[in-house]
Amino acid sequence: MLLGWFAGGLIHKFADKRFTEGDLKGHELGRLSDTLAFVGGAVGILLGLLLSFAVADFDATKGSIQSMGRTSLTIFSATESLAEEQRVEIRRDVACALRSSVNNDWEAIGNGDRGGSPITTEWLLKLNSDVAHADLSTIQQQQNFPILASSVAELTSAREELVMGNSALIPFVVWLVIYFSAFVMTALLAMHLADRKLLARISAAMSWGMLAVILFALTVLDAPLAPVLGTPTLEPLPLQETLQVLEESFPHSTIWADCPPSAKN
C-alpha cells in the first residue's frame, strides 16, 4: 500500500508535467473517480468472498471441537451397560484423549505440525481397539454397541478434521492478487487526491486501516488454531468444559487418574 501511494504520487507528477488535459476542463477528476470506484468495488467483492470462505473454515473448525465434546458424552453414556472393567477402561481412554487434545494438539497445531500430537492419536487408537474388543454377552450390551461404535468413529473423525483441516486454505497466488489490488487502489487514491494534501492523508489512513483489518481477519479466520500474538484464536474451551462435566457426572478415581505420557504404557 505504501508502494502504491508513492507510485500514484509519482505518476501524478509525471502526468502533470508531460500532458495537458486540453478541453477536458477538469473532467479528468470525474473519470479518475469512476476508475477508483470500479477498482474499489472489485477489491471489495474479492475480499468479501474470501472472508465468507474463511468464516466457513472457522465454523468448520469450531464444529469439530464441539463434535469431540458431544461424542465424548455419548460414549460415556453408551458404555454404561458394559462390564465394569471394560467400561472404566473405555472411559479412561476418552478422558486421556481429550486431555491430550487440550494439552498437546493445540500446541502441535500452533507449531504447524500436521496430524496434531501423536500422543492423542495413540489414545484414540487405543480407544478404538478397546471398543472393538468389548465383550457383548448380554442383549443390552449388544443393543448399545452400535451407538458406542458410531460415537467412537465420530470422535475420531472430528479430531482428524480438527488437526488436518486447520492448514491455511487461501493459496499464495490469491494473496498476490490481494496485494496487487491494494497497490492499484492506493495508487489511484494518491493520484486522485494528489492536490488535496489533508484530504489525501485522511483518506489514506481510513483506506489503509480498513484493508489492514480485513487482511488481519482473513489471516486469523483462514487458520483458526494458528497462534496470533502468542495465543490461538480458538481455545479448547468446549473440551475443557466436557472434561469437567464428565468428571462431575462419573466420579471414578481410576478414570480421572493422571494419564501416562503414552497410551502404550
PDB file of C-alpha atoms in Angstrom:
ATOM      1  CA  MET A   1       0.000   0.000   0.000  1.00  0.00           C
ATOM      2  CA  LEU A   2       2.915   2.327   0.724  1.00  0.00           C
ATOM      3  CA  LEU A   3       4.414   1.464  -2.646  1.00  0.00           C
ATOM      4  CA  GLY A   4       1.077   2.205  -4.277  1.00  0.00           C
ATOM      5  CA  TRP A   5       0.875   5.566  -2.530  1.00  0.00           C
ATOM      6  CA  PHE A   6       4.321   6.640  -3.725  1.00  0.00           C
ATOM      7  CA  ALA A   7       3.707   5.235  -7.208  1.00  0.00           C
ATOM      8  CA  GLY A   8       0.455   7.172  -7.504  1.00  0.00           C
ATOM      9  CA  GLY A   9       2.181  10.408  -6.455  1.00  0.00           C
ATOM     10  CA  LEU A  10       4.969   9.899  -8.981  1.00  0.00           C
ATOM     11  CA  ILE A  11       2.525   9.130 -11.791  1.00  0.00           C
ATOM     12  CA  HIS A  12       0.561  12.276 -10.975  1.00  0.00           C
ATOM     13  CA  LYS A  13       3.697  14.458 -11.079  1.00  0.00           C
ATOM     14  CA  PHE A  14       4.844  12.868 -14.337  1.00  0.00           C
ATOM     15  CA  ALA A  15       1.427  13.285 -15.980  1.00  0.00           C
ATOM     16  CA  ASP A  16       1.113  16.902 -14.823  1.00  0.00           C
ATOM     17  CA  LYS A  17       4.445  17.854 -16.377  1.00  0.00           C
ATOM     18  CA  ARG A  18       4.097  15.940 -19.630  1.00  0.00           C
ATOM     19  CA  PHE A  19       0.449  16.157 -20.614  1.00  0.00           C
ATOM     20  CA  THR A  20      -2.279  18.754 -20.702  1.00  0.00           C
ATOM     21  CA  GLU A  21      -5.959  17.988 -20.490  1.00  0.00           C
ATOM     22  CA  GLY A  22      -6.950  20.499 -23.139  1.00  0.00           C
ATOM     23  CA  ASP A  23     -10.705  20.835 -23.402  1.00  0.00           C
ATOM     24  CA  LEU A  24     -11.439  18.358 -20.604  1.00  0.00           C
ATOM     25  CA  LYS A  25     -11.835  21.292 -18.199  1.00  0.00           C
ATOM     26  CA  GLY A  26     -11.374  19.270 -15.040  1.00  0.00           C
ATOM     27  CA  HIS A  27     -13.432  16.277 -16.174  1.00  0.00           C
ATOM     28  CA  GLU A  28     -10.370  14.067 -15.702  1.00  0.00           C
ATOM     29  CA  LEU A  29     -11.105  14.040 -11.951  1.00  0.00           C
ATOM     30  CA  GLY A  30     -14.502  12.582 -12.590  1.00  0.00           C
ATOM     31  CA  ARG A  31     -13.053   9.933 -14.868  1.00  0.00           C
ATOM     32  CA  LEU A  32     -10.446   9.041 -12.249  1.00  0.00           C
ATOM     33  CA  SER A  33     -13.209   8.768  -9.636  1.00  0.00           C
ATOM     34  CA  ASP A  34     -15.050   6.277 -11.842  1.00  0.00           C
ATOM     35  CA  THR A  35     -11.881   4.200 -12.205  1.00  0.00           C
ATOM     36  CA  LEU A  36     -11.277   4.289  -8.475  1.00  0.00           C
ATOM     37  CA  ALA A  37     -14.879   3.262  -7.794  1.00  0.00           C
ATOM     38  CA  PHE A  38     -14.586   0.331 -10.203  1.00  0.00           C
ATOM     39  CA  VAL A  39     -11.297  -0.924  -8.743  1.00  0.00           C
ATOM     40  CA  GLY A  40     -12.506  -0.380  -5.157  1.00  0.00           C
ATOM     41  CA  GLY A  41     -15.712  -2.297  -5.881  1.00  0.00           C
ATOM     42  CA  ALA A  42     -13.781  -5.195  -7.437  1.00  0.00           C
ATOM     43  CA  VAL A  43     -11.422  -5.344  -4.451  1.00  0.00           C
ATOM     44  CA  GLY A  44     -14.374  -5.214  -2.056  1.00  0.00           C
ATOM     45  CA  ILE A  45     -16.104  -8.127  -3.808  1.00  0.00           C
ATOM     46  CA  LEU A  46     -12.882 -10.172  -3.753  1.00  0.00           C
ATOM     47  CA  LEU A  47     -12.250  -9.544  -0.063  1.00  0.00           C
ATOM     48  CA  GLY A  48     -15.896 -10.218   0.795  1.00  0.00           C
ATOM     49  CA  LEU A  49     -15.830 -13.603  -0.955  1.00  0.00           C
ATOM     50  CA  LEU A  50     -12.559 -14.545   0.736  1.00  0.00           C
ATOM     51  CA  LEU A  51     -13.944 -13.525   4.129  1.00  0.00           C
ATOM     52  CA  SER A  52     -17.029 -15.691   3.611  1.00  0.00           C
ATOM     53  CA  PHE A  53     -14.840 -18.703   2.753  1.00  0.00           C
ATOM     54  CA  ALA A  54     -12.568 -18.020   5.736  1.00  0.00           C
ATOM     55  CA  VAL A  55     -15.560 -17.760   8.094  1.00  0.00           C
ATOM     56  CA  ALA A  56     -16.826 -21.117   6.768  1.00  0.00           C
ATOM     57  CA  ASP A  57     -13.419 -22.661   7.540  1.00  0.00           C
ATOM     58  CA  PHE A  58     -13.513 -21.116  11.011  1.00  0.00           C
ATOM     59  CA  ASP A  59     -17.002 -22.508  11.661  1.00  0.00           C
ATOM     60  CA  ALA A  60     -15.914 -25.977  10.479  1.00  0.00           C
ATOM     61  CA  THR A  61     -13.013 -25.980  12.932  1.00  0.00           C
ATOM     62  CA  LYS A  62     -15.269 -24.820  15.756  1.00  0.00           C
ATOM     63  CA  GLY A  63     -17.783 -27.525  14.818  1.00  0.00           C
ATOM     64  CA  SER A  64     -15.073 -30.198  15.037  1.00  0.00           C
ATOM     65  CA  ILE A  65     -14.187 -29.096  18.574  1.00  0.00           C
ATOM     66  CA  GLN A  66     -17.833 -29.138  19.648  1.00  0.00           C
ATOM     67  CA  SER A  67     -18.350 -32.539  17.998  1.00  0.00           C
ATOM     68  CA  MET A  68     -15.461 -34.006  20.013  1.00  0.00           C
ATOM     69  CA  GLY A  69     -17.076 -32.847  23.245  1.00  0.00           C
ATOM     70  CA  ARG A  70     -20.566 -34.021  22.284  1.00  0.00           C
ATOM     71  CA  THR A  71     -19.500 -37.501  21.167  1.00  0.00           C
ATOM     72  CA  SER A  72     -17.397 -37.961  24.312  1.00  0.00           C
ATOM     73  CA  LEU A  73     -20.530 -37.519  26.416  1.00  0.00           C
ATOM     74  CA  THR A  74     -22.346 -40.081  24.258  1.00  0.00           C
ATOM     75  CA  ILE A  75     -19.515 -42.613  24.643  1.00  0.00           C
ATOM     76  CA  PHE A  76     -19.598 -42.315  28.435  1.00  0.00           C
ATOM     77  CA  SER A  77     -23.351 -42.947  28.428  1.00  0.00           C
ATOM     78  CA  ALA A  78     -23.205 -45.795  25.890  1.00  0.00           C
ATOM     79  CA  THR A  79     -20.670 -47.756  27.967  1.00  0.00           C
ATOM     80  CA  GLU A  80     -22.991 -47.957  30.966  1.00  0.00           C
ATOM     81  CA  SER A  81     -24.140 -51.496  30.084  1.00  0.00           C
ATOM     82  CA  LEU A  82     -20.601 -52.915  29.718  1.00  0.00           C
ATOM     83  CA  ALA A  83     -18.768 -54.818  32.413  1.00  0.00           C
ATOM     84  CA  GLU A  84     -17.119 -52.503  34.931  1.00  0.00           C
ATOM     85  CA  GLU A  85     -13.551 -53.225  33.910  1.00  0.00           C
ATOM     86  CA  GLN A  86     -14.226 -52.564  30.235  1.00  0.00           C
ATOM     87  CA  ARG A  87     -16.446 -49.585  30.996  1.00  0.00           C
ATOM     88  CA  VAL A  88     -13.758 -47.901  33.101  1.00  0.00           C
ATOM     89  CA  GLU A  89     -11.048 -48.652  30.509  1.00  0.00           C
ATOM     90  CA  ILE A  90     -13.006 -47.124  27.622  1.00  0.00           C
ATOM     91  CA  ARG A  91     -13.986 -44.064  29.628  1.00  0.00           C
ATOM     92  CA  ARG A  92     -10.389 -43.569  30.691  1.00  0.00           C
ATOM     93  CA  ASP A  93      -9.318 -43.747  27.033  1.00  0.00           C
ATOM     94  CA  VAL A  94     -11.761 -40.950  26.209  1.00  0.00           C
ATOM     95  CA  ALA A  95     -10.669 -38.815  29.165  1.00  0.00           C
ATOM     96  CA  CYS A  96      -6.978 -39.171  28.305  1.00  0.00           C
ATOM     97  CA  ALA A  97      -7.639 -38.488  24.615  1.00  0.00           C
ATOM     98  CA  LEU A  98      -9.458 -35.250  25.457  1.00  0.00           C
ATOM     99  CA  ARG A  99      -6.752 -34.207  27.910  1.00  0.00           C
ATOM    100  CA  SER A 100      -4.062 -34.865  25.333  1.00  0.00           C
ATOM    101  CA  SER A 101      -6.005 -32.928  22.715  1.00  0.00           C
ATOM    102  CA  VAL A 102      -6.291 -29.923  25.034  1.00  0.00           C
ATOM    103  CA  ASN A 103      -2.682 -30.042  26.221  1.00  0.00           C
ATOM    104  CA  ASN A 104      -0.845 -31.354  23.161  1.00  0.00           C
ATOM    105  CA  ASP A 105      -2.914 -30.923  19.990  1.00  0.00           C
ATOM    106  CA  TRP A 106      -3.275 -27.176  20.372  1.00  0.00           C
ATOM    107  CA  GLU A 107       0.459 -26.727  20.785  1.00  0.00           C
ATOM    108  CA  ALA A 108       1.237 -29.079  17.884  1.00  0.00           C
ATOM    109  CA  ILE A 109      -1.242 -27.392  15.541  1.00  0.00           C
ATOM    110  CA  GLY A 110       0.029 -23.954  16.542  1.00  0.00           C
ATOM    111  CA  ASN A 111       3.562 -25.090  15.673  1.00  0.00           C
ATOM    112  CA  GLY A 112       2.380 -26.221  12.252  1.00  0.00           C
ATOM    113  CA  ASP A 113       2.720 -29.970  12.934  1.00  0.00           C
ATOM    114  CA  ARG A 114       0.472 -31.864  10.537  1.00  0.00           C
ATOM    115  CA  GLY A 115      -1.672 -34.514  12.196  1.00  0.00           C
ATOM    116  CA  GLY A 116      -1.604 -32.975  15.670  1.00  0.00           C
ATOM    117  CA  SER A 117       0.007 -34.687  18.622  1.00  0.00           C
ATOM    118  CA  PRO A 118       0.962 -38.382  18.264  1.00  0.00           C
ATOM    119  CA  ILE A 119       0.004 -38.883  21.918  1.00  0.00           C
ATOM    120  CA  THR A 120      -3.630 -38.032  21.176  1.00  0.00           C
ATOM    121  CA  THR A 121      -3.521 -40.331  18.161  1.00  0.00           C
ATOM    122  CA  GLU A 122      -2.277 -43.182  20.377  1.00  0.00           C
ATOM    123  CA  TRP A 123      -5.128 -42.697  22.851  1.00  0.00           C
ATOM    124  CA  LEU A 124      -7.718 -42.686  20.076  1.00  0.00           C
ATOM    125  CA  LEU A 125      -6.230 -45.845  18.573  1.00  0.00           C
ATOM    126  CA  LYS A 126      -6.375 -47.500  21.985  1.00  0.00           C
ATOM    127  CA  LEU A 127      -9.992 -46.356  22.383  1.00  0.00           C
ATOM    128  CA  ASN A 128     -10.965 -47.890  19.042  1.00  0.00           C
ATOM    129  CA  SER A 129      -9.159 -51.127  19.919  1.00  0.00           C
ATOM    130  CA  ASP A 130     -10.795 -51.414  23.347  1.00  0.00           C
ATOM    131  CA  VAL A 131     -14.247 -50.813  21.886  1.00  0.00           C
ATOM    132  CA  ALA A 132     -13.639 -53.367  19.112  1.00  0.00           C
ATOM    133  CA  HIS A 133     -12.739 -55.995  21.716  1.00  0.00           C
ATOM    134  CA  ALA A 134     -15.624 -55.223  24.084  1.00  0.00           C
ATOM    135  CA  ASP A 135     -17.456 -58.261  25.490  1.00  0.00           C
ATOM    136  CA  LEU A 136     -21.090 -58.229  24.339  1.00  0.00           C
ATOM    137  CA  SER A 137     -22.597 -61.069  26.309  1.00  0.00           C
ATOM    138  CA  THR A 138     -25.987 -59.530  27.101  1.00  0.00           C
ATOM    139  CA  ILE A 139     -28.774 -58.233  24.878  1.00  0.00           C
ATOM    140  CA  GLN A 140     -28.492 -54.738  26.389  1.00  0.00           C
ATOM    141  CA  GLN A 141     -24.784 -54.609  25.600  1.00  0.00           C
ATOM    142  CA  GLN A 142     -25.447 -55.679  22.029  1.00  0.00           C
ATOM    143  CA  GLN A 143     -28.157 -53.050  21.614  1.00  0.00           C
ATOM    144  CA  ASN A 144     -25.954 -50.247  22.937  1.00  0.00           C
ATOM    145  CA  PHE A 145     -22.856 -51.261  20.986  1.00  0.00           C
ATOM    146  CA  PRO A 146     -23.859 -49.628  17.637  1.00  0.00           C
ATOM    147  CA  ILE A 147     -24.294 -46.297  19.447  1.00  0.00           C
ATOM    148  CA  LEU A 148     -20.930 -46.736  21.147  1.00  0.00           C
ATOM    149  CA  ALA A 149     -19.132 -47.718  17.943  1.00  0.00           C
ATOM    150  CA  SER A 150     -20.605 -44.863  15.884  1.00  0.00           C
ATOM    151  CA  SER A 151     -19.775 -42.326  18.613  1.00  0.00           C
ATOM    152  CA  VAL A 152     -16.168 -43.509  18.790  1.00  0.00           C
ATOM    153  CA  ALA A 153     -15.898 -43.273  14.995  1.00  0.00           C
ATOM    154  CA  GLU A 154     -17.388 -39.751  15.076  1.00  0.00           C
ATOM    155  CA  LEU A 155     -14.980 -38.673  17.830  1.00  0.00           C
ATOM    156  CA  THR A 156     -12.013 -39.986  15.840  1.00  0.00           C
ATOM    157  CA  SER A 157     -13.256 -38.321  12.649  1.00  0.00           C
ATOM    158  CA  ALA A 158     -13.880 -34.982  14.385  1.00  0.00           C
ATOM    159  CA  ARG A 159     -10.367 -34.973  15.815  1.00  0.00           C
ATOM    160  CA  GLU A 160      -8.880 -35.777  12.388  1.00  0.00           C
ATOM    161  CA  GLU A 161     -10.853 -32.947  10.801  1.00  0.00           C
ATOM    162  CA  LEU A 162      -9.605 -30.643  13.528  1.00  0.00           C
ATOM    163  CA  VAL A 163      -5.903 -31.374  13.083  1.00  0.00           C
ATOM    164  CA  MET A 164      -5.852 -31.980   9.318  1.00  0.00           C
ATOM    165  CA  GLY A 165      -8.263 -29.271   8.206  1.00  0.00           C
ATOM    166  CA  ASN A 166      -6.664 -26.354  10.018  1.00  0.00           C
ATOM    167  CA  SER A 167      -3.971 -25.504   7.485  1.00  0.00           C
ATOM    168  CA  ALA A 168      -4.374 -22.198   5.670  1.00  0.00           C
ATOM    169  CA  LEU A 169      -6.580 -22.617   2.591  1.00  0.00           C
ATOM    170  CA  ILE A 170      -6.005 -19.290   0.820  1.00  0.00           C
ATOM    171  CA  PRO A 171      -3.258 -20.014  -1.756  1.00  0.00           C
ATOM    172  CA  PHE A 172      -0.266 -17.743  -2.241  1.00  0.00           C
ATOM    173  CA  VAL A 173      -1.434 -16.616  -5.691  1.00  0.00           C
ATOM    174  CA  VAL A 174      -4.642 -15.234  -4.147  1.00  0.00           C
ATOM    175  CA  TRP A 175      -2.584 -13.251  -1.632  1.00  0.00           C
ATOM    176  CA  LEU A 176      -0.640 -11.840  -4.606  1.00  0.00           C
ATOM    177  CA  VAL A 177      -3.927 -10.739  -6.169  1.00  0.00           C
ATOM    178  CA  ILE A 178      -4.961  -9.089  -2.886  1.00  0.00           C
ATOM    179  CA  TYR A 179      -1.638  -7.251  -2.531  1.00  0.00           C
ATOM    180  CA  PHE A 180      -1.659  -6.114  -6.161  1.00  0.00           C
ATOM    181  CA  SER A 181      -5.262  -4.918  -5.834  1.00  0.00           C
ATOM    182  CA  ALA A 182      -4.353  -2.941  -2.710  1.00  0.00           C
ATOM    183  CA  PHE A 183      -1.386  -1.456  -4.581  1.00  0.00           C
ATOM    184  CA  VAL A 184      -3.541  -0.361  -7.537  1.00  0.00           C
ATOM    185  CA  MET A 185      -6.325   1.053  -5.362  1.00  0.00           C
ATOM    186  CA  THR A 186      -3.871   3.034  -3.221  1.00  0.00           C
ATOM    187  CA  ALA A 187      -2.085   4.370  -6.306  1.00  0.00           C
ATOM    188  CA  LEU A 188      -5.383   5.549  -7.794  1.00  0.00           C
ATOM    189  CA  LEU A 189      -6.302   7.185  -4.496  1.00  0.00           C
ATOM    190  CA  ALA A 190      -2.964   9.018  -4.398  1.00  0.00           C
ATOM    191  CA  MET A 191      -3.414  10.207  -7.973  1.00  0.00           C
ATOM    192  CA  HIS A 192      -6.968  11.340  -7.321  1.00  0.00           C
ATOM    193  CA  LEU A 193      -6.094  13.345  -4.185  1.00  0.00           C
ATOM    194  CA  ALA A 194      -2.598  14.497  -5.090  1.00  0.00           C
ATOM    195  CA  ASP A 195      -3.619  18.177  -4.952  1.00  0.00           C
ATOM    196  CA  ARG A 196      -5.544  17.831  -1.670  1.00  0.00           C
ATOM    197  CA  LYS A 197      -2.890  17.035   0.927  1.00  0.00           C
ATOM    198  CA  LEU A 198      -5.010  16.939   4.087  1.00  0.00           C
ATOM    199  CA  LEU A 199      -7.862  15.025   2.474  1.00  0.00           C
ATOM    200  CA  ALA A 200      -5.346  12.636   0.919  1.00  0.00           C
ATOM    201  CA  ARG A 201      -3.833  11.803   4.308  1.00  0.00           C
ATOM    202  CA  ILE A 202      -7.219  11.271   5.932  1.00  0.00           C
ATOM    203  CA  SER A 203      -8.416   9.078   3.045  1.00  0.00           C
ATOM    204  CA  ALA A 204      -5.176   7.083   3.059  1.00  0.00           C
ATOM    205  CA  ALA A 205      -5.390   6.448   6.801  1.00  0.00           C
ATOM    206  CA  MET A 206      -9.016   5.273   6.555  1.00  0.00           C
ATOM    207  CA  SER A 207      -8.392   3.080   3.489  1.00  0.00           C
ATOM    208  CA  TRP A 208      -5.225   1.515   4.878  1.00  0.00           C
ATOM    209  CA  GLY A 209      -6.885   0.906   8.232  1.00  0.00           C
ATOM    210  CA  MET A 210      -9.836  -0.848   6.580  1.00  0.00           C
ATOM    211  CA  LEU A 211      -7.585  -3.003   4.388  1.00  0.00           C
ATOM    212  CA  ALA A 212      -5.289  -3.866   7.296  1.00  0.00           C
ATOM    213  CA  VAL A 213      -8.228  -5.018   9.457  1.00  0.00           C
ATOM    214  CA  ILE A 214      -9.674  -7.123   6.628  1.00  0.00           C
ATOM    215  CA  LEU A 215      -6.314  -8.754   5.866  1.00  0.00           C
ATOM    216  CA  PHE A 216      -5.766  -9.480   9.561  1.00  0.00           C
ATOM    217  CA  ALA A 217      -9.231 -11.055   9.788  1.00  0.00           C
ATOM    218  CA  LEU A 218      -8.502 -13.185   6.713  1.00  0.00           C
ATOM    219  CA  THR A 219      -5.240 -14.415   8.220  1.00  0.00           C
ATOM    220  CA  VAL A 220      -6.877 -15.313  11.539  1.00  0.00           C
ATOM    221  CA  LEU A 221     -10.004 -16.966  10.115  1.00  0.00           C
ATOM    222  CA  ASP A 222      -8.091 -18.936   7.481  1.00  0.00           C
ATOM    223  CA  ALA A 223      -6.093 -20.780  10.198  1.00  0.00           C
ATOM    224  CA  PRO A 224      -8.217 -20.617  13.393  1.00  0.00           C
ATOM    225  CA  LEU A 225      -5.758 -22.535  15.588  1.00  0.00           C
ATOM    226  CA  ALA A 226      -2.604 -20.764  14.466  1.00  0.00           C
ATOM    227  CA  PRO A 227      -1.121 -18.574  17.218  1.00  0.00           C
ATOM    228  CA  VAL A 228      -1.957 -14.878  16.896  1.00  0.00           C
ATOM    229  CA  LEU A 229       0.144 -12.750  19.230  1.00  0.00           C
ATOM    230  CA  GLY A 230       1.098 -15.986  21.000  1.00  0.00           C
ATOM    231  CA  THR A 231      -2.482 -17.240  21.508  1.00  0.00           C
ATOM    232  CA  PRO A 232      -4.617 -19.431  19.196  1.00  0.00           C
ATOM    233  CA  THR A 233      -7.827 -17.778  18.026  1.00  0.00           C
ATOM    234  CA  LEU A 234      -9.900 -20.799  19.077  1.00  0.00           C
ATOM    235  CA  GLU A 235      -9.323 -22.118  22.583  1.00  0.00           C
ATOM    236  CA  PRO A 236     -10.241 -25.730  23.569  1.00  0.00           C
ATOM    237  CA  LEU A 237     -12.897 -24.433  25.957  1.00  0.00           C
ATOM    238  CA  PRO A 238     -15.644 -26.911  24.846  1.00  0.00           C
ATOM    239  CA  LEU A 239     -13.287 -29.828  25.531  1.00  0.00           C
ATOM    240  CA  GLN A 240     -12.316 -28.439  28.927  1.00  0.00           C
ATOM    241  CA  GLU A 241     -15.955 -27.977  29.850  1.00  0.00           C
ATOM    242  CA  THR A 242     -16.730 -31.507  28.640  1.00  0.00           C
ATOM    243  CA  LEU A 243     -13.997 -32.935  30.859  1.00  0.00           C
ATOM    244  CA  GLN A 244     -15.357 -31.015  33.829  1.00  0.00           C
ATOM    245  CA  VAL A 245     -18.927 -32.232  33.234  1.00  0.00           C
ATOM    246  CA  LEU A 246     -17.800 -35.831  32.756  1.00  0.00           C
ATOM    247  CA  GLU A 247     -15.701 -35.820  35.909  1.00  0.00           C
ATOM    248  CA  GLU A 248     -18.623 -34.464  37.924  1.00  0.00           C
ATOM    249  CA  SER A 249     -21.079 -36.971  36.407  1.00  0.00           C
ATOM    250  CA  PHE A 250     -18.829 -40.052  36.509  1.00  0.00           C
ATOM    251  CA  PRO A 251     -16.570 -39.572  39.554  1.00  0.00           C
ATOM    252  CA  HIS A 252     -14.484 -42.740  39.320  1.00  0.00           C
ATOM    253  CA  SER A 253     -10.913 -42.306  40.599  1.00  0.00           C
ATOM    254  CA  THR A 254      -9.378 -44.666  38.020  1.00  0.00           C
ATOM    255  CA  ILE A 255     -10.893 -42.760  35.090  1.00  0.00           C
ATOM    256  CA  TRP A 256      -9.527 -39.413  36.225  1.00  0.00           C
ATOM    257  CA  ALA A 257      -6.101 -40.507  37.465  1.00  0.00           C
ATOM    258  CA  ASP A 258      -3.123 -38.874  35.760  1.00  0.00           C
ATOM    259  CA  CYS A 259      -2.669 -40.150  32.214  1.00  0.00           C
ATOM    260  CA  PRO A 260       0.712 -41.651  31.299  1.00  0.00           C
ATOM    261  CA  PRO A 261       2.738 -39.862  28.602  1.00  0.00           C
ATOM    262  CA  SER A 262       1.875 -42.621  26.156  1.00  0.00           C
ATOM    263  CA  ALA A 263      -1.184 -44.833  25.693  1.00  0.00           C
ATOM    264  CA  LYS A 264       1.157 -47.803  25.252  1.00  0.00           C
ATOM    265  CA  ASN A 265       2.339 -47.561  28.880  1.00  0.00           C
TER     266      ASN A 265
END
